Every structure is written in C-alpha cells, then in structure tokens.
Amino acid sequence: MTTPPLRRSPNIVVILADDLGYSDIGCYGSEIRTPRLDALAAAGVRMSQFYNTARCSPARASLLTGLHPHQTGIGVLTQDDGPLGYPGTLNHRCVTMAEILRDHGYATAMFGKWHLSGDVQHPNDAWPTRRGFDTFYGTLGGAASYYQPVTLTRGESVEPVPTDGFYLTSVLGDEAAAFVRRHTANQPDTPFFCYLPFTAPHWPLHAPPEAIDGYRGFYDKGWDLLRERRYRRLVAEGLISGDCPLTDRDADVTAWADTAHREWQALRMQVYAAQVELMDAAIGSVIDAITEAGQLDDTLILFLSDNGGCAEAFQPAWVDEMDRRPLAALERTSSGERVRLGNDPSIPPGPPETFTSYGKPWANLSNTPFREYKHWVHEGGIATPFIAHWPSGGLRQRIDHTPHYLPDVLPTVLDVVGATYPDRYSGRDILPLEGISMIGSWTGSEPMRQRSMFFEHEGNGAVRSGRWKLVRKYGQGWELYDLNVDRTEVHDLAAHYPDRVRTMSEAWHTWTERCGVKPWAPLHAARAARRDTAEQIRTSPLRA
C-alpha cells in the first residue's frame, strides 16, 4: 500500500554516465565542453574521493540497492555463471531505490540503460517495471549502437529498431524532460524520482558529424600533453593534491610523438568528446524542464559514472561474417550498409556503419591522474566524478574530500526524503544496507566516520581504511598506498608495513565471505573453457 509523505519531499534525479573517466568533464579538469554539469558543480558539491565498483552491471546493482553487487546476484555482468558464479540477474534479497520511493509516494521513472537482467527478451522480476519503476524507456542490455540500439524497450514492449534521425543519448534526454513536464503539470505536489543512466560515452564511438567537427584540432597534440594539462587543472581546482604526482603514461601506450596514424587517433577522441558533450546537453534538457516547473532548488540531482575509462578494444571484422557477433552490434545499418567492427585506421569512427572504441591510450587520458581502467580496482578503475546539487537542502559550492562509495547512495536518498529502509519487502527478507548517508559529509556538519570500504571485481580486490588502501590485481600480490600523500598509487608501501597488509587483507577476506563474493579462479577457468569450446566448434572442419 502506498503511503503519501507527510510533507512534500524533494524530487530525486540520479544521472549515471557509462565508462566516463575521472577527468572527462570540465569541472574535473577536462577540455570537453560540459557546461550543464559544470553549472551544477558550481552551485553544489563535488566529491574528490567517491568510488564505484569498476564495471557496468555491478555498479548499477549497488547504486540502486545500497548493497555490494555480489549480494544482489550480479557480481560480474548479467551472464549466468552458475553453479560456480553469480546468476547474473537482480535477486530478491535486495530492494531498489525505485521500490522504496514509490512506496513513499513518489512517481518513479527511468530512461536509459538497465543491464540488471539476464533475460532481455521476456519480462521478468528483474526488469525495471517490476523493480519499482512506473515508467521505463531505454535499453535492457549492456551496450548498443547509438543510432539503432537493440533491446530498446518502452515499459515491457520491445521498440522497433530506430531508423534515420535517431541518436540514443539525445532521445533519452528528451524522454526524461517530457516525463518531468507531464508530471509537474499534472501532479505538481507529488515528488518524482527520475533515474537517468546513459549509455554514453560507452563504446561504440558514435556521434553526428557536426558534433565531432566541434572538436577538430583538440586532440592533435596527443595524450601526453593533454594528461599533463588535465592534471594541472585538477590540482588548480583542489580536487587532487599537487603533492600527488601524475602517473606515468601506461607502459603499453606509445608516446604521442612516436605514434602512427595520429590523425585517426585524434579522431577517436574527438568522437568520444562529442559523446560526452551530447550527454551534457541531454542532461541540460532535463534540468530545463525542472527549472520551468520551478522545482530545481528542491530537486536533489546526483551525477556520477559507473566505472573508470574503458581500455577495451576490438579486432577488425565485418559483423555479418562473425560467428559470435556482439549482441549490441547489428549486421547492417537502416540504410543497408554493412557494419564493420574494430579499431583500425581504415575504420573511421563516428557513423552508424562502424563499431569501434577509443582504446587504452585515450582511456589513460580519461583516468588522469590515475592508472588502470574499468575492470580493475586501482583508482583509475573505481574513482568517479560525483556532483550533488540541492540548494534547498543546504548544499553549497564546495569540494568534499571524504571517501564514499556506491552503497552510500541509497542511504543518502532515504535520509533526504525521510523514508525507512525495510526489513522485509513483498513478503521476503531483505539484506541490511551496507552504506551510510552522505548528507552530513556534503554539508560539512559531521566529522569523517572511520570505516573500511571493500571492493572486488573479477578477482581484483581492494580495501580502503582511512588513509590506507590495500589493492591487488587478480593473481598478483597486495599493494599498499597512503592515499593522503599518494592518491595516484605510485609508491607501494606493502614491504614497509607487513602487519598492516596482513590486517587489511584479513578484513577483506572476511568481507568476501560475508557478502558472498565468489572465488574468481574456478569461475575464470570455467569461462575460459567455454570460450575454448566455442572456438573449437567455430574452427572445426566438420562444422556445418
């Protein structure tokens, strides 16, 4: 039974970027134009040490539930890895932000990427419409063409593949803005929750020519110079201490001066920048609708990214010749052109007949000043820009250096609206929240709480406890960093503090057992075996 709030609670808008690096928006040091996000930051709080979970699906699960992703059934992605691994679909041991807010009297709507159900063909209990959202328009899968997205769904009805004139990022902004206008016109006294998880700027590199041309010349001097410039801006803004050095260029990345095909390389980043700017414009459409309704000051707007910049790459191939084509890639465009996948100078990114990514060199720029990328739990994989805007809630322009992470978002929203987290929901037991509210941190009214924050993805592990961070890559030893003086993880102190390494690693293992983290070694081996089997079938001379 829906219980209306005793007073009008603030609207809640949660905006999630996809594969956006720490320094990819203007107010976090970027050369990319993001005026609408910059304006929110100028009148709100920027967090310098907020963490995600290093990957798409797990981040979404944690954001919406206040739990660690492993507890929700989504420890890696939406693939069913049973019996060794996770079911890859949102389970019944969690309750979503939308479910709680709807029961608290909110209208709930989502526009964008879901990526929390293993089955994207048949409506089920893990679809957004059955996890608290009254309105849904977006993609159910993990990635898609921006021109012709697959798994595009309205409510529980699959939408036809769009034709010419469609660009997903802009359409999501338009749909969300239209929802705000309808709702505030028809139910001005009822608060709304709008969840806006974009696919941008996740691969493929897709953007209209005029948006790409707007960055002509921006990247001609290459990643080395731009990493230094972004670092200096981050220091000047007070987001990073000047005592923390800029990490070296990734060892796998060639110096720009020695790089071949520099015009093509620059074009890749031009397209990526255009995708980010178009996302900012779409966010602006929603902000304009809220402003027109006179409700901007009393709307809590949160912006963040699901993981760090993505270094994933593709080998060149015609999609219609692939035995196992990516779900997100169509074989032909709406005009009948064959789609070519891959990162190669012969494939200029941007138009619908291509399916490419910007690769490790530009991901290294996106994650300035850190090292590593999406998948890993070093700072480059889990550090995200985070903006909180809510003038009526007492938020003012400031930088908050308090460490927080995704499980803290739901407790914060519940604190803001005065809603209670349930012990049971729809007749089932719910796991207790793992996070804490950030309101006191944002307003500066509460001292920093001493606690540990834990991370795991694909065997990569980390624990942050105060100034100390213990982190490792799967199959490698633990590294220890004092983030108060070495946020960029340059000086490994593990050999100097063996007792601290032992204590923190024991705490991490205790956490993995409590939260149902699956051992990665057997799961990794099982996945490799499945790939090998598929490859043998594909190359067999007896294959029909």
Coordinates of C-alpha atoms in Angstrom, one line a residue:
M1 CA 0.0 0.0 0.0
T2 CA 1.4 3.4 -1.0
T3 CA 1.7 5.9 1.9
P4 CA 2.0 9.5 0.8
P5 CA 4.7 11.5 2.6
L6 CA 3.6 13.9 5.4
R7 CA 5.4 16.8 3.6
R8 CA 6.5 17.2 0.1
S9 CA 9.8 15.6 -0.2
P10 CA 12.4 16.8 -2.8
N11 CA 12.5 15.3 -6.2
I12 CA 15.4 12.9 -6.8
V13 CA 17.3 12.8 -10.1
V14 CA 20.2 10.2 -10.4
I15 CA 22.3 10.5 -13.5
L16 CA 24.7 7.8 -14.4
A17 CA 27.3 8.1 -17.1
D18 CA 28.8 4.9 -18.7
D19 CA 32.5 4.3 -18.8
L20 CA 33.3 8.0 -18.1
G21 CA 36.7 8.6 -16.7
Y22 CA 37.6 10.7 -13.6
S23 CA 38.8 13.7 -15.6
D24 CA 36.3 13.6 -18.5
I25 CA 34.1 16.6 -17.6
G26 CA 35.0 20.2 -17.5
C27 CA 34.7 20.7 -13.7
Y28 CA 37.1 17.8 -13.2
G29 CA 39.8 19.1 -15.5
S30 CA 38.7 18.2 -19.0
E31 CA 38.9 20.1 -22.2
I32 CA 35.5 18.6 -23.1
R33 CA 32.6 21.1 -23.0
T34 CA 30.2 20.2 -20.3
P35 CA 28.5 23.5 -19.3
R36 CA 25.4 22.0 -17.7
L37 CA 27.3 19.7 -15.4
D38 CA 29.8 22.5 -14.6
A39 CA 26.9 24.7 -13.6
L40 CA 25.6 22.0 -11.2
A41 CA 29.0 21.7 -9.7
A42 CA 29.4 25.5 -9.3
A43 CA 26.3 25.6 -7.2
G44 CA 26.8 22.2 -5.4
V45 CA 29.2 19.7 -4.0
R46 CA 32.0 18.0 -5.9
M47 CA 33.4 14.8 -4.4
S48 CA 37.1 14.1 -4.9
Q49 CA 37.1 10.6 -3.5
F50 CA 33.9 8.8 -4.5
Y51 CA 34.2 5.2 -5.7
N52 CA 32.2 3.0 -8.0
T53 CA 32.6 -0.8 -8.5
A54 CA 34.7 -0.9 -11.7
R55 CA 32.1 -2.4 -14.0
C56 CA 28.7 -1.6 -15.6
S57 CA 26.2 -4.1 -14.1
P58 CA 27.7 -4.3 -10.6
A59 CA 27.7 -0.5 -10.3
R60 CA 24.1 -0.3 -11.2
A61 CA 23.1 -3.0 -8.8
S62 CA 25.0 -1.4 -5.9
L63 CA 23.7 2.1 -6.7
L64 CA 20.1 1.1 -6.7
T65 CA 20.2 -1.2 -3.7
G66 CA 22.7 0.1 -1.2
L67 CA 24.4 -3.3 -1.2
H68 CA 27.5 -4.7 -2.6
P69 CA 26.8 -6.1 -6.1
H70 CA 27.7 -9.7 -5.1
Q71 CA 24.8 -9.6 -2.6
T72 CA 22.3 -8.7 -5.4
G73 CA 23.2 -11.6 -7.7
I74 CA 25.3 -9.5 -10.1
G75 CA 29.0 -9.9 -9.2
V76 CA 30.3 -9.6 -12.8
L77 CA 27.8 -9.0 -15.5
T78 CA 24.4 -10.4 -16.5
Q79 CA 25.7 -13.8 -17.6
D80 CA 24.6 -16.8 -15.6
D81 CA 27.8 -18.3 -14.3
G82 CA 26.1 -20.9 -12.1
P83 CA 26.9 -23.1 -10.3
L84 CA 30.3 -21.6 -9.7
G85 CA 29.4 -18.0 -10.1
Y86 CA 26.6 -15.4 -9.9
P87 CA 23.2 -15.8 -11.5
G88 CA 23.7 -12.5 -13.3
T89 CA 20.2 -11.1 -12.6
L90 CA 18.9 -9.0 -9.8
N91 CA 17.7 -11.2 -7.0
H92 CA 15.0 -11.0 -4.3
R93 CA 17.4 -10.3 -1.4
C94 CA 17.5 -6.7 -2.3
V95 CA 15.0 -3.8 -2.7
T96 CA 15.6 -1.0 -5.2
M97 CA 15.6 2.8 -4.7
A98 CA 12.6 2.9 -7.0
E99 CA 10.6 0.4 -5.0
I100 CA 11.2 2.3 -1.7
L101 CA 10.5 5.7 -3.2
R102 CA 7.3 4.5 -4.9
D103 CA 6.0 3.2 -1.6
H104 CA 6.9 6.6 -0.1
G105 CA 4.6 8.4 -2.5
Y106 CA 7.0 9.1 -5.4
A107 CA 6.3 8.9 -9.1
T108 CA 9.2 6.8 -10.5
A109 CA 10.6 6.8 -14.0
M110 CA 13.8 5.5 -15.7
F111 CA 15.3 6.5 -19.0
G112 CA 18.4 4.6 -20.1
K113 CA 20.4 1.5 -19.7
W114 CA 19.2 -1.1 -17.2
H115 CA 21.7 -4.1 -17.6
L116 CA 20.4 -5.9 -14.5
S117 CA 18.5 -8.8 -16.0
G118 CA 20.0 -11.9 -17.6
D119 CA 16.9 -12.2 -19.9
V120 CA 16.3 -9.2 -22.0
Q121 CA 13.7 -10.9 -24.2
H122 CA 11.0 -11.8 -21.8
P123 CA 9.6 -9.6 -19.0
N124 CA 10.6 -11.0 -15.6
D125 CA 11.1 -10.0 -12.0
A126 CA 14.4 -8.3 -12.7
W127 CA 13.0 -5.8 -15.3
P128 CA 12.8 -2.2 -14.3
T129 CA 9.0 -2.2 -14.5
R130 CA 8.9 -4.9 -11.9
R131 CA 11.5 -3.3 -9.6
G132 CA 9.8 -0.1 -8.8
F133 CA 9.7 2.0 -12.0
D134 CA 6.2 3.2 -13.1
T135 CA 7.7 4.4 -16.4
F136 CA 10.6 2.9 -18.3
Y137 CA 12.1 3.7 -21.7
G138 CA 15.6 2.5 -22.6
T139 CA 17.8 -0.4 -23.3
L140 CA 17.8 -3.7 -21.3
G141 CA 21.3 -4.9 -22.4
G142 CA 24.8 -3.6 -21.8
A143 CA 25.6 -1.6 -24.9
A144 CA 24.2 -0.7 -28.2
S145 CA 24.5 1.4 -31.4
Y146 CA 23.5 5.0 -30.7
Y147 CA 21.7 5.1 -34.0
Q148 CA 20.0 1.7 -33.9
P149 CA 20.0 0.4 -30.4
V150 CA 19.0 -3.2 -29.7
T151 CA 16.9 -4.2 -26.7
L152 CA 15.2 -0.8 -26.8
T153 CA 12.1 -1.1 -24.7
R154 CA 9.2 1.0 -23.6
G155 CA 7.5 -0.4 -20.5
E156 CA 7.6 -4.1 -21.3
S157 CA 7.2 -3.8 -25.0
V158 CA 10.2 -4.0 -27.3
E159 CA 10.5 -1.0 -29.6
P160 CA 11.3 -1.4 -33.3
V161 CA 14.9 -0.7 -34.2
P162 CA 15.1 3.0 -35.0
T163 CA 15.7 4.4 -38.4
D164 CA 17.5 7.5 -39.6
G165 CA 17.4 10.6 -37.4
F166 CA 17.7 8.7 -34.0
Y167 CA 20.5 9.3 -31.6
L168 CA 20.1 7.5 -28.3
T169 CA 21.7 10.0 -25.9
S170 CA 19.6 12.9 -27.1
V171 CA 16.4 10.8 -27.2
L172 CA 16.9 9.7 -23.6
G173 CA 17.2 13.4 -22.5
D174 CA 14.1 14.3 -24.5
E175 CA 12.1 11.4 -23.0
A176 CA 13.2 12.3 -19.4
A177 CA 12.4 16.0 -20.0
A178 CA 9.0 15.1 -21.4
F179 CA 8.3 13.0 -18.3
V180 CA 9.2 15.9 -16.0
R181 CA 6.9 18.3 -17.8
R182 CA 4.0 15.9 -17.8
H183 CA 4.4 15.0 -14.2
T184 CA 4.9 18.6 -12.9
A185 CA 1.9 19.8 -14.9
N186 CA -0.4 17.1 -13.8
Q187 CA 0.9 16.3 -10.3
P188 CA 2.9 19.3 -9.1
D189 CA 2.5 18.3 -5.4
T190 CA 3.8 14.8 -5.9
P191 CA 7.6 14.4 -5.9
F192 CA 9.3 12.3 -8.6
F193 CA 12.3 10.1 -8.8
C194 CA 14.0 10.1 -12.3
Y195 CA 16.8 7.6 -12.9
L196 CA 18.8 8.6 -16.0
P197 CA 21.5 6.0 -16.7
F198 CA 23.0 6.9 -20.1
T199 CA 24.9 4.6 -22.3
A200 CA 27.3 7.5 -23.2
P201 CA 30.2 7.5 -23.6
H202 CA 30.4 3.7 -23.6
W203 CA 31.6 2.2 -27.0
P204 CA 30.8 2.2 -29.8
L205 CA 32.2 5.6 -30.9
H206 CA 29.1 7.1 -32.4
A207 CA 28.3 10.8 -32.9
P208 CA 26.8 13.1 -35.6
P209 CA 29.4 14.7 -37.9
E210 CA 28.7 18.2 -36.7
A211 CA 29.3 17.2 -33.0
I212 CA 32.6 15.5 -34.0
D213 CA 33.7 18.6 -36.0
G214 CA 33.3 20.7 -32.9
Y215 CA 36.4 19.1 -31.5
R216 CA 38.5 19.4 -34.6
G217 CA 42.1 20.1 -33.6
F218 CA 41.5 19.5 -29.9
Y219 CA 43.5 16.2 -29.8
D220 CA 46.1 16.8 -32.5
K221 CA 48.8 17.3 -29.8
G222 CA 48.1 13.9 -28.3
W223 CA 47.5 12.2 -25.0
D224 CA 50.8 13.1 -23.3
L225 CA 50.3 16.8 -23.3
L226 CA 46.6 16.5 -22.5
R227 CA 47.2 14.3 -19.5
E228 CA 49.6 17.0 -18.1
R229 CA 47.0 19.7 -18.7
R230 CA 44.2 17.8 -17.1
Y231 CA 46.4 17.0 -14.1
R232 CA 47.3 20.7 -13.7
R233 CA 43.6 21.7 -13.8
L234 CA 42.7 19.0 -11.2
V235 CA 45.3 20.4 -8.9
A236 CA 44.2 24.0 -9.5
E237 CA 40.6 23.1 -8.7
G238 CA 41.7 21.5 -5.5
L239 CA 40.4 18.0 -6.5
I240 CA 43.9 16.5 -6.4
S241 CA 46.8 17.5 -4.2
G242 CA 49.8 18.8 -6.0
D243 CA 51.9 16.5 -3.8
C244 CA 50.4 13.5 -5.6
P245 CA 52.3 13.0 -8.8
L246 CA 50.7 12.4 -12.2
T247 CA 51.2 8.7 -13.0
D248 CA 53.5 7.8 -15.9
R249 CA 51.9 7.0 -19.3
D250 CA 50.8 3.4 -19.4
A251 CA 53.6 1.2 -20.4
D252 CA 51.5 -0.3 -23.2
V253 CA 50.9 3.2 -24.7
T254 CA 53.3 4.7 -27.2
A255 CA 54.5 8.2 -26.7
W256 CA 52.4 10.5 -28.9
A257 CA 55.5 11.7 -30.8
D258 CA 56.1 8.1 -31.9
T259 CA 52.5 7.2 -32.6
A260 CA 51.5 6.3 -36.2
H261 CA 48.2 7.3 -37.7
R262 CA 47.9 10.3 -35.4
E263 CA 45.0 11.9 -37.4
W264 CA 42.9 8.7 -36.9
Q265 CA 43.9 8.6 -33.2
A266 CA 42.8 12.2 -32.7
L267 CA 39.6 11.4 -34.4
R268 CA 38.8 8.6 -32.0
M269 CA 39.0 11.1 -29.1
Q270 CA 37.0 13.7 -31.0
V271 CA 34.1 11.3 -31.3
Y272 CA 34.4 10.3 -27.6
A273 CA 34.4 14.0 -26.6
A274 CA 31.3 14.6 -28.8
Q275 CA 29.5 11.8 -27.0
V276 CA 30.2 13.4 -23.6
E277 CA 29.1 16.8 -24.8
L278 CA 25.9 15.4 -26.2
M279 CA 25.2 13.7 -22.9
D280 CA 25.7 17.0 -21.1
A281 CA 23.2 18.6 -23.5
A282 CA 20.7 15.9 -22.8
I283 CA 21.2 16.4 -19.1
G284 CA 20.5 20.1 -19.8
S285 CA 17.2 19.3 -21.3
V286 CA 16.1 17.6 -18.1
I287 CA 17.4 20.5 -16.0
D288 CA 15.5 23.0 -18.2
A289 CA 12.2 21.0 -17.6
I290 CA 12.7 21.0 -13.9
T291 CA 13.6 24.7 -13.9
E292 CA 10.5 25.6 -15.9
A293 CA 8.4 23.9 -13.3
G294 CA 10.1 26.0 -10.6
Q295 CA 11.4 22.9 -8.8
L296 CA 15.2 23.0 -9.5
D297 CA 16.2 24.2 -6.0
D298 CA 14.1 21.5 -4.3
T299 CA 15.5 18.7 -6.5
L300 CA 18.4 16.6 -5.4
I301 CA 20.5 15.9 -8.5
L302 CA 23.3 13.4 -8.4
F303 CA 25.8 12.7 -11.2
L304 CA 28.4 10.0 -11.4
S305 CA 30.0 7.3 -13.6
D306 CA 29.7 3.5 -13.3
N307 CA 33.4 2.9 -13.7
G308 CA 36.6 4.4 -14.9
G309 CA 37.6 4.9 -18.6
C310 CA 37.5 1.8 -20.7
A311 CA 40.6 0.3 -22.4
E312 CA 38.7 -2.4 -24.2
A313 CA 39.4 -2.8 -27.9
F314 CA 38.1 -4.8 -30.9
Q315 CA 39.7 -6.7 -33.7
P316 CA 38.6 -5.6 -37.2
A317 CA 35.8 -7.8 -38.6
W318 CA 32.6 -7.4 -40.6
V319 CA 29.8 -8.1 -38.2
D320 CA 27.8 -10.2 -40.7
E321 CA 30.8 -12.6 -41.0
M322 CA 31.3 -13.1 -37.3
D323 CA 30.2 -16.5 -35.8
R324 CA 29.5 -14.9 -32.4
R325 CA 28.7 -11.3 -33.1
P326 CA 28.3 -8.9 -30.1
L327 CA 24.6 -8.6 -29.1
A328 CA 25.0 -4.8 -29.3
A329 CA 26.2 -4.8 -32.9
L330 CA 23.8 -5.0 -35.9
E331 CA 24.9 -6.5 -39.1
R332 CA 23.6 -3.7 -41.3
T333 CA 22.5 -0.1 -40.8
S334 CA 19.0 1.0 -41.5
S335 CA 20.1 2.1 -45.0
G336 CA 21.6 -1.4 -45.7
E337 CA 25.3 -0.7 -45.2
R338 CA 27.4 -3.5 -43.7
V339 CA 28.7 -2.7 -40.2
R340 CA 32.4 -3.1 -39.6
L341 CA 33.7 -3.7 -36.1
G342 CA 37.2 -3.0 -34.9
N343 CA 39.9 -0.5 -34.0
D344 CA 41.8 0.1 -37.2
P345 CA 42.9 3.3 -39.1
S346 CA 40.8 2.0 -42.0
I347 CA 37.7 2.3 -39.9
P348 CA 37.0 6.0 -39.1
P349 CA 34.8 6.1 -36.0
G350 CA 31.5 8.0 -35.7
P351 CA 29.0 6.9 -38.3
P352 CA 26.5 4.0 -37.8
E353 CA 28.3 1.6 -40.1
T354 CA 31.2 1.4 -37.6
F355 CA 31.6 -0.1 -34.2
T356 CA 34.8 0.9 -32.5
S357 CA 36.3 2.1 -29.2
Y358 CA 38.9 4.7 -28.3
G359 CA 41.3 2.2 -26.7
K360 CA 43.9 2.2 -23.9
P361 CA 45.8 5.4 -24.9
W362 CA 42.7 7.6 -24.6
A363 CA 41.4 5.7 -21.6
N364 CA 44.7 6.6 -19.9
L365 CA 43.8 10.2 -20.6
S366 CA 40.2 9.8 -19.3
N367 CA 41.5 8.4 -16.0
T368 CA 44.0 11.2 -15.4
P369 CA 45.8 11.3 -13.0
F370 CA 45.4 7.7 -12.1
R371 CA 46.5 4.4 -13.5
E372 CA 44.5 1.3 -14.6
Y373 CA 41.0 1.2 -16.1
K374 CA 37.5 -0.3 -15.9
H375 CA 37.7 -3.9 -14.6
W376 CA 40.4 -3.0 -12.1
V377 CA 40.0 -1.6 -8.6
H378 CA 43.0 0.7 -8.6
E379 CA 42.0 4.3 -8.6
G380 CA 41.7 4.5 -12.4
G381 CA 39.0 1.8 -12.4
I382 CA 36.9 3.0 -9.4
A383 CA 37.3 6.7 -9.0
T384 CA 34.5 8.8 -10.5
P385 CA 33.4 12.4 -10.6
F386 CA 30.5 12.9 -8.4
I387 CA 28.3 16.0 -8.2
A388 CA 25.5 16.7 -5.8
H389 CA 23.1 19.7 -6.4
W390 CA 20.4 20.6 -3.9
P391 CA 20.2 24.3 -2.9
S392 CA 17.1 23.8 -0.7
G393 CA 18.9 21.1 1.2
G394 CA 21.7 23.4 2.2
L395 CA 24.3 22.2 -0.3
R396 CA 26.7 25.0 -1.4
Q397 CA 29.7 25.1 -3.6
R398 CA 32.4 23.1 -2.0
I399 CA 34.7 20.1 -2.6
D400 CA 34.1 17.2 -0.3
H401 CA 37.3 15.1 0.2
T402 CA 35.5 12.4 2.4
P403 CA 35.8 8.9 0.9
H404 CA 32.4 7.4 0.0
Y405 CA 31.2 4.7 -2.4
L406 CA 28.2 3.4 -4.2
P407 CA 26.5 1.6 -1.3
D408 CA 26.2 5.1 0.3
V409 CA 23.8 6.5 -2.4
L410 CA 20.6 4.8 -1.3
P411 CA 21.0 5.6 2.4
T412 CA 21.6 9.2 1.4
V413 CA 18.4 9.4 -0.7
L414 CA 16.4 7.8 2.1
D415 CA 17.9 10.3 4.6
V416 CA 16.9 13.1 2.3
V417 CA 13.3 12.0 1.7
G418 CA 12.7 10.6 5.2
A419 CA 11.9 7.1 4.1
T420 CA 12.7 4.0 6.1
Y421 CA 14.7 1.1 4.7
P422 CA 12.6 -2.1 5.1
D423 CA 13.5 -5.3 6.9
R424 CA 11.1 -7.1 4.6
Y425 CA 9.7 -6.3 1.2
S426 CA 6.9 -8.0 -0.6
G427 CA 6.9 -10.9 1.9
R428 CA 10.6 -11.6 1.6
D429 CA 13.6 -10.9 3.9
I430 CA 15.9 -8.1 2.7
L431 CA 19.6 -7.8 3.4
P432 CA 20.5 -4.8 5.6
L433 CA 22.1 -1.7 4.0
E434 CA 25.9 -1.6 3.6
G435 CA 26.3 2.1 3.2
I436 CA 25.8 5.4 5.2
S437 CA 24.3 8.7 4.4
M438 CA 26.5 11.4 2.8
I439 CA 24.4 14.4 3.8
G440 CA 26.5 15.4 6.8
S441 CA 29.6 15.0 4.7
W442 CA 28.3 17.2 1.9
T443 CA 27.2 20.0 4.3
G444 CA 30.4 19.6 6.4
S445 CA 28.2 19.1 9.5
E446 CA 29.6 15.7 10.5
P447 CA 33.1 14.6 11.1
M448 CA 34.5 11.8 8.9
R449 CA 33.5 8.4 10.0
Q450 CA 36.1 5.8 10.4
R451 CA 35.2 2.7 8.5
S452 CA 36.5 0.4 5.8
M453 CA 35.2 0.2 2.2
F454 CA 35.6 -3.0 0.2
F455 CA 35.9 -3.8 -3.5
E456 CA 36.1 -6.9 -5.7
H457 CA 35.7 -7.5 -9.4
E458 CA 36.9 -10.5 -11.4
G459 CA 39.4 -11.3 -8.6
N460 CA 40.8 -7.8 -8.4
G461 CA 40.4 -6.7 -4.8
A462 CA 40.8 -3.6 -2.6
V463 CA 40.0 -2.3 0.8
R464 CA 40.2 1.3 1.9
S465 CA 40.5 2.1 5.5
G466 CA 41.1 5.8 6.3
R467 CA 44.1 7.0 4.5
W468 CA 45.3 3.5 3.6
K469 CA 44.3 1.5 0.6
L470 CA 45.3 -2.2 0.0
V471 CA 44.8 -3.3 -3.6
R472 CA 45.8 -6.1 -5.9
K473 CA 45.2 -7.3 -9.4
Y474 CA 44.0 -10.9 -9.7
G475 CA 46.9 -13.3 -9.4
Q476 CA 49.3 -10.7 -8.1
G477 CA 50.4 -9.6 -4.6
W478 CA 48.9 -6.9 -2.5
E479 CA 50.0 -3.3 -2.8
L480 CA 49.6 -0.7 -0.1
Y481 CA 49.3 3.0 -0.5
D482 CA 48.9 6.0 1.8
L483 CA 46.3 7.9 -0.2
N484 CA 46.7 11.1 1.9
V485 CA 50.0 11.7 0.2
D486 CA 49.8 9.2 -2.7
R487 CA 46.3 9.2 -4.2
T488 CA 47.8 8.2 -7.6
E489 CA 49.2 4.9 -6.2
V490 CA 52.8 5.5 -7.2
H491 CA 54.7 4.4 -4.1
D492 CA 53.9 0.9 -2.9
L493 CA 54.5 0.6 0.8
A494 CA 53.5 -3.1 1.3
A495 CA 57.0 -4.2 2.0
H496 CA 57.3 -1.5 4.7
Y497 CA 54.1 -2.3 6.6
P498 CA 53.6 -6.1 6.5
D499 CA 51.4 -6.1 9.6
R500 CA 49.1 -3.5 8.1
V501 CA 48.9 -5.6 4.9
R502 CA 48.1 -8.7 6.9
T503 CA 45.4 -7.0 9.0
M504 CA 43.7 -5.3 6.0
S505 CA 43.9 -8.4 3.8
E506 CA 42.3 -10.5 6.5
A507 CA 39.5 -7.9 6.8
W508 CA 39.0 -8.1 3.0
H509 CA 38.7 -11.9 3.1
T510 CA 36.2 -11.7 6.0
W511 CA 34.1 -9.3 3.9
T512 CA 34.2 -11.5 0.8
E513 CA 32.9 -14.4 2.9
R514 CA 30.1 -12.3 4.5
C515 CA 28.9 -10.8 1.2
G516 CA 29.0 -13.9 -1.0
V517 CA 32.0 -13.0 -3.2
K518 CA 32.7 -16.0 -5.4
P519 CA 36.2 -17.3 -5.8
W520 CA 37.4 -16.0 -9.2
A521 CA 39.9 -18.7 -10.1
P522 CA 37.4 -21.6 -10.8
L523 CA 34.9 -19.1 -12.5
H524 CA 37.7 -17.7 -14.7
A525 CA 38.8 -21.2 -15.7
A526 CA 35.2 -22.2 -16.5
R527 CA 34.7 -19.2 -18.6
A528 CA 38.0 -19.8 -20.5
A529 CA 36.9 -23.4 -21.1
R530 CA 33.6 -22.3 -22.6
R531 CA 35.5 -19.9 -24.9
D532 CA 37.9 -22.6 -26.0
T533 CA 35.0 -25.0 -26.7
A534 CA 33.2 -22.3 -28.7
E535 CA 36.4 -21.6 -30.7
Q536 CA 36.9 -25.3 -31.4
I537 CA 33.3 -25.6 -32.8
R538 CA 33.8 -22.4 -34.8
T539 CA 37.0 -23.7 -36.5
S540 CA 36.1 -27.4 -36.8
P541 CA 36.3 -28.7 -40.4
L542 CA 33.1 -30.6 -39.8
R543 CA 31.2 -27.5 -38.8
A544 CA 28.2 -27.1 -41.0

